[in-house]
PDB file of C-alpha atoms in Angstrom:
ATOM      1  CA  MET A 271       0.000   0.000   0.000  1.00  0.00           C
ATOM      2  CA  SER A 272       2.116   2.849  -1.277  1.00  0.00           C
ATOM      3  CA  ASN A 273      -0.824   5.251  -1.221  1.00  0.00           C
ATOM      4  CA  PRO A 274      -1.558   6.502   2.325  1.00  0.00           C
ATOM      5  CA  ARG A 275      -5.251   6.796   1.494  1.00  0.00           C
ATOM      6  CA  THR A 276      -5.555   3.082   0.690  1.00  0.00           C
ATOM      7  CA  GLY A 277      -3.959   2.322   4.049  1.00  0.00           C
ATOM      8  CA  LYS A 278      -6.464   4.502   5.877  1.00  0.00           C
ATOM      9  CA  VAL A 279      -9.410   3.037   3.961  1.00  0.00           C
ATOM     10  CA  ALA A 280      -8.169  -0.512   4.644  1.00  0.00           C
ATOM     11  CA  GLU A 281      -7.806   0.235   8.350  1.00  0.00           C
ATOM     12  CA  ARG A 282     -11.294   1.761   8.464  1.00  0.00           C
ATOM     13  CA  ILE A 283     -12.830  -1.239   6.660  1.00  0.00           C
ATOM     14  CA  GLN A 284     -11.123  -3.565   9.126  1.00  0.00           C
ATOM     15  CA  GLN A 285     -12.616  -1.637  12.052  1.00  0.00           C
ATOM     16  CA  ILE A 286     -16.116  -1.566  10.521  1.00  0.00           C
ATOM     17  CA  ILE A 287     -16.172  -5.292   9.768  1.00  0.00           C
ATOM     18  CA  ALA A 288     -14.654  -6.233  13.127  1.00  0.00           C
ATOM     19  CA  ARG A 289     -17.253  -4.134  14.942  1.00  0.00           C
ATOM     20  CA  ARG A 290     -20.057  -5.700  12.903  1.00  0.00           C
ATOM     21  CA  LEU A 291     -18.791  -9.207  13.631  1.00  0.00           C
ATOM     22  CA  ASP A 292     -18.491  -8.295  17.297  1.00  0.00           C
ATOM     23  CA  LYS A 293     -22.186  -7.380  17.326  1.00  0.00           C
ATOM     24  CA  GLY A 294     -22.826 -10.770  15.792  1.00  0.00           C
ATOM     25  CA  LEU A 295     -24.487 -12.128  12.692  1.00  0.00           C
ATOM     26  CA  ARG A 296     -27.629 -14.200  12.732  1.00  0.00           C
ATOM     27  CA  ASP A 297     -25.767 -17.104  11.210  1.00  0.00           C
ATOM     28  CA  PRO A 298     -25.143 -20.025  13.583  1.00  0.00           C
ATOM     29  CA  ARG A 299     -22.270 -21.247  11.383  1.00  0.00           C
ATOM     30  CA  LEU A 300     -20.146 -18.224  12.270  1.00  0.00           C
ATOM     31  CA  GLY A 301     -17.482 -19.091  14.816  1.00  0.00           C
ATOM     32  CA  PHE A 302     -14.955 -16.941  16.662  1.00  0.00           C
ATOM     33  CA  VAL A 303     -13.607 -14.867  13.742  1.00  0.00           C
ATOM     34  CA  THR A 304     -10.749 -12.363  13.914  1.00  0.00           C
ATOM     35  CA  ILE A 305     -10.061  -9.931  11.084  1.00  0.00           C
ATOM     36  CA  THR A 306      -6.275  -9.942  10.724  1.00  0.00           C
ATOM     37  CA  GLU A 307      -5.747  -7.614   7.766  1.00  0.00           C
ATOM     38  CA  VAL A 308      -7.507  -5.766   4.968  1.00  0.00           C
ATOM     39  CA  ARG A 309      -5.823  -4.933   1.671  1.00  0.00           C
ATOM     40  CA  VAL A 310      -7.409  -2.427  -0.677  1.00  0.00           C
ATOM     41  CA  THR A 311      -6.516  -1.949  -4.329  1.00  0.00           C
ATOM     42  CA  GLY A 312      -5.082   1.420  -5.371  1.00  0.00           C
ATOM     43  CA  ASP A 313      -8.331   2.459  -7.056  1.00  0.00           C
ATOM     44  CA  LEU A 314     -10.313   1.550  -3.882  1.00  0.00           C
ATOM     45  CA  GLN A 315     -12.551  -0.785  -5.909  1.00  0.00           C
ATOM     46  CA  HIS A 316     -11.743  -4.056  -4.143  1.00  0.00           C
ATOM     47  CA  ALA A 317     -10.900  -5.042  -0.570  1.00  0.00           C
ATOM     48  CA  SER A 318      -9.422  -8.393   0.429  1.00  0.00           C
ATOM     49  CA  VAL A 319     -10.379  -9.143   4.028  1.00  0.00           C
ATOM     50  CA  PHE A 320      -8.128 -11.693   5.736  1.00  0.00           C
ATOM     51  CA  TYR A 321      -9.513 -13.524   8.748  1.00  0.00           C
ATOM     52  CA  THR A 322      -8.720 -16.375  11.117  1.00  0.00           C
ATOM     53  CA  VAL A 323     -11.161 -18.685  12.867  1.00  0.00           C
ATOM     54  CA  TYR A 324     -10.652 -20.281  16.241  1.00  0.00           C
ATOM     55  CA  GLY A 325     -11.565 -23.944  16.069  1.00  0.00           C
ATOM     56  CA  ASP A 326     -11.292 -27.053  13.954  1.00  0.00           C
ATOM     57  CA  GLU A 327     -11.774 -27.445  10.198  1.00  0.00           C
ATOM     58  CA  GLU A 328     -15.551 -27.739  10.599  1.00  0.00           C
ATOM     59  CA  ALA A 329     -15.703 -24.379  12.406  1.00  0.00           C
ATOM     60  CA  GLN A 330     -13.489 -22.837   9.721  1.00  0.00           C
ATOM     61  CA  ALA A 331     -15.669 -24.157   6.894  1.00  0.00           C
ATOM     62  CA  GLY A 332     -18.860 -22.980   8.628  1.00  0.00           C
ATOM     63  CA  SER A 333     -17.420 -19.529   9.259  1.00  0.00           C
ATOM     64  CA  ALA A 334     -16.236 -19.257   5.653  1.00  0.00           C
ATOM     65  CA  ALA A 335     -19.757 -20.076   4.426  1.00  0.00           C
ATOM     66  CA  ALA A 336     -21.308 -17.594   6.876  1.00  0.00           C
ATOM     67  CA  LEU A 337     -18.951 -14.811   5.783  1.00  0.00           C
ATOM     68  CA  LYS A 338     -19.625 -15.559   2.125  1.00  0.00           C
ATOM     69  CA  ALA A 339     -23.380 -15.368   2.780  1.00  0.00           C
ATOM     70  CA  ALA A 340     -22.990 -12.090   4.706  1.00  0.00           C
ATOM     71  CA  THR A 341     -20.712 -10.392   2.154  1.00  0.00           C
ATOM     72  CA  GLY A 342     -23.506  -8.231   0.700  1.00  0.00           C
ATOM     73  CA  MET A 343     -24.712  -7.100   4.111  1.00  0.00           C
ATOM     74  CA  MET A 344     -21.122  -6.351   5.165  1.00  0.00           C
ATOM     75  CA  ARG A 345     -20.525  -4.357   1.992  1.00  0.00           C
ATOM     76  CA  SER A 346     -23.612  -2.191   2.644  1.00  0.00           C
ATOM     77  CA  GLU A 347     -22.448  -1.658   6.226  1.00  0.00           C
ATOM     78  CA  VAL A 348     -19.000  -0.622   4.973  1.00  0.00           C
ATOM     79  CA  GLY A 349     -20.609   1.662   2.368  1.00  0.00           C
ATOM     80  CA  LYS A 350     -22.750   3.427   4.990  1.00  0.00           C
ATOM     81  CA  GLN A 351     -19.878   4.029   7.398  1.00  0.00           C
ATOM     82  CA  LEU A 352     -17.010   4.581   4.982  1.00  0.00           C
ATOM     83  CA  GLY A 353     -18.407   7.667   3.272  1.00  0.00           C
ATOM     84  CA  THR A 354     -16.583   7.213  -0.026  1.00  0.00           C
ATOM     85  CA  ARG A 355     -18.116   7.681  -3.475  1.00  0.00           C
ATOM     86  CA  LEU A 356     -17.672   4.011  -4.314  1.00  0.00           C
ATOM     87  CA  THR A 357     -17.955   1.087  -1.931  1.00  0.00           C
ATOM     88  CA  PRO A 358     -15.269  -1.535  -2.588  1.00  0.00           C
ATOM     89  CA  THR A 359     -16.244  -5.117  -3.232  1.00  0.00           C
ATOM     90  CA  LEU A 360     -15.325  -7.398  -0.343  1.00  0.00           C
ATOM     91  CA  GLU A 361     -13.569 -10.725  -0.587  1.00  0.00           C
ATOM     92  CA  PHE A 362     -13.086 -12.789   2.566  1.00  0.00           C
ATOM     93  CA  ILE A 363      -9.897 -14.867   2.531  1.00  0.00           C
ATOM     94  CA  HIS A 364      -8.892 -17.319   5.260  1.00  0.00           C
ATOM     95  CA  ASP A 365      -5.519 -16.176   6.605  1.00  0.00           C
ATOM     96  CA  GLU A 366      -3.026 -19.051   6.588  1.00  0.00           C
ATOM     97  CA  LEU A 367      -0.380 -17.076   8.472  1.00  0.00           C
ATOM     98  CA  PRO A 368      -1.058 -18.468  11.989  1.00  0.00           C
ATOM     99  CA  GLU A 369      -0.895 -22.070  10.725  1.00  0.00           C
ATOM    100  CA  SER A 370       2.279 -21.278   8.756  1.00  0.00           C
ATOM    101  CA  ALA A 371       3.847 -19.639  11.801  1.00  0.00           C
ATOM    102  CA  GLN A 372       2.993 -22.650  13.971  1.00  0.00           C
ATOM    103  CA  HIS A 373       4.512 -25.004  11.395  1.00  0.00           C
ATOM    104  CA  MET A 374       7.636 -22.827  11.173  1.00  0.00           C
ATOM    105  CA  SER A 375       7.989 -22.892  14.976  1.00  0.00           C
ATOM    106  CA  GLU A 376       7.762 -26.686  14.945  1.00  0.00           C
ATOM    107  CA  LEU A 377      10.432 -26.892  12.228  1.00  0.00           C
ATOM    108  CA  LEU A 378      12.737 -24.571  14.166  1.00  0.00           C
ATOM    109  CA  ALA A 379      12.280 -26.633  17.345  1.00  0.00           C
ATOM    110  CA  GLU A 380      13.159 -29.803  15.392  1.00  0.00           C
ATOM    111  CA  ALA A 381      16.276 -28.145  13.918  1.00  0.00           C
ATOM    112  CA  LYS A 382      17.367 -27.007  17.387  1.00  0.00           C
ATOM    113  CA  ARG A 383      16.893 -30.527  18.771  1.00  0.00           C
ATOM    114  CA  ARG A 384      18.998 -32.013  15.955  1.00  0.00           C
ATOM    115  CA  ASP A 385      21.721 -29.376  16.449  1.00  0.00           C
ATOM    116  CA  GLU A 386      21.895 -30.284  20.147  1.00  0.00           C
ATOM    117  CA  GLU A 387      22.187 -33.991  19.252  1.00  0.00           C
ATOM    118  CA  ALA A 388      24.995 -33.244  16.790  1.00  0.00           C
ATOM    119  CA  ALA A 389      26.816 -31.113  19.371  1.00  0.00           C
ATOM    120  CA  ALA A 390      26.529 -33.927  21.937  1.00  0.00           C
ATOM    121  CA  LEU A 391      27.978 -36.433  19.460  1.00  0.00           C
ATOM    122  CA  ALA A 392      30.794 -34.048  18.521  1.00  0.00           C
ATOM    123  CA  ALA A 393      31.742 -33.502  22.166  1.00  0.00           C
ATOM    124  CA  GLY A 394      32.898 -37.098  22.579  1.00  0.00           C
ATOM    125  CA  ALA A 395      34.337 -37.559  19.076  1.00  0.00           C
ATOM    126  CA  HIS A 396      38.011 -38.178  18.222  1.00  0.00           C
ATOM    127  CA  TYR A 397      39.854 -37.505  14.993  1.00  0.00           C
ATOM    128  CA  ALA A 398      40.524 -40.506  12.781  1.00  0.00           C
ATOM    129  CA  GLY A 399      44.205 -41.239  12.119  1.00  0.00           C
ATOM    130  CA  ASP A 400      47.259 -39.564  13.606  1.00  0.00           C
ATOM    131  CA  ALA A 401      47.050 -36.466  15.741  1.00  0.00           C
ATOM    132  CA  ASP A 402      49.154 -34.564  13.151  1.00  0.00           C
ATOM    133  CA  PRO A 403      48.380 -35.941   9.688  1.00  0.00           C
ATOM    134  CA  TYR A 404      50.669 -33.552   7.770  1.00  0.00           C
ATOM    135  CA  VAL A 405      53.897 -34.833   6.213  1.00  0.00           C
ATOM    136  CA  LYS A 406      56.935 -33.003   7.533  1.00  0.00           C
ATOM    137  CA  PRO A 407      60.291 -32.589   5.798  1.00  0.00           C
ATOM    138  CA  ARG A 408      62.806 -35.173   6.978  1.00  0.00           C
ATOM    139  CA  ASP A 409      65.686 -34.121   9.118  1.00  0.00           C
ATOM    140  CA  GLU A 410      69.217 -34.697   7.734  1.00  0.00           C
ATOM    141  CA  GLU A 411      69.943 -37.173  10.534  1.00  0.00           C
ATOM    142  CA  ASP A 412      67.054 -39.389   9.448  1.00  0.00           C
ATOM    143  CA  ALA A 413      68.347 -39.350   5.838  1.00  0.00           C
ATOM    144  CA  ASP A 414      71.643 -41.150   6.754  1.00  0.00           C
TER     145      ASP A 414
END
């Protein structure tokens, strides 16, 4: 968002939608939804609304269907409160960032565990062969 206006509009849309969700929708499929980010195109015609859902896959699927069904109502709410000439279209996108972050944390923990194992093995290791494997020039006494 290079344009400061798009940033302000995105922030305002996020607040409007979050407040509306906080009031509640009359859809029983809607779970505990958090709006994580809103991205607005430069021409303010389209807004991508990223959200997360607390719960299992069934709760996520139900919330996605509820948000899709409520998109028109949300858009009118945004249009009323935003006060711009055009109301952007809304697209709700499930935010994969928390799952990705959790997976990344697990991978980092596994890498740390393996590093500790390697360090423990290296602590008791000995070099193979002689202590000084380099060939040295012979002394003249040894040559006789």
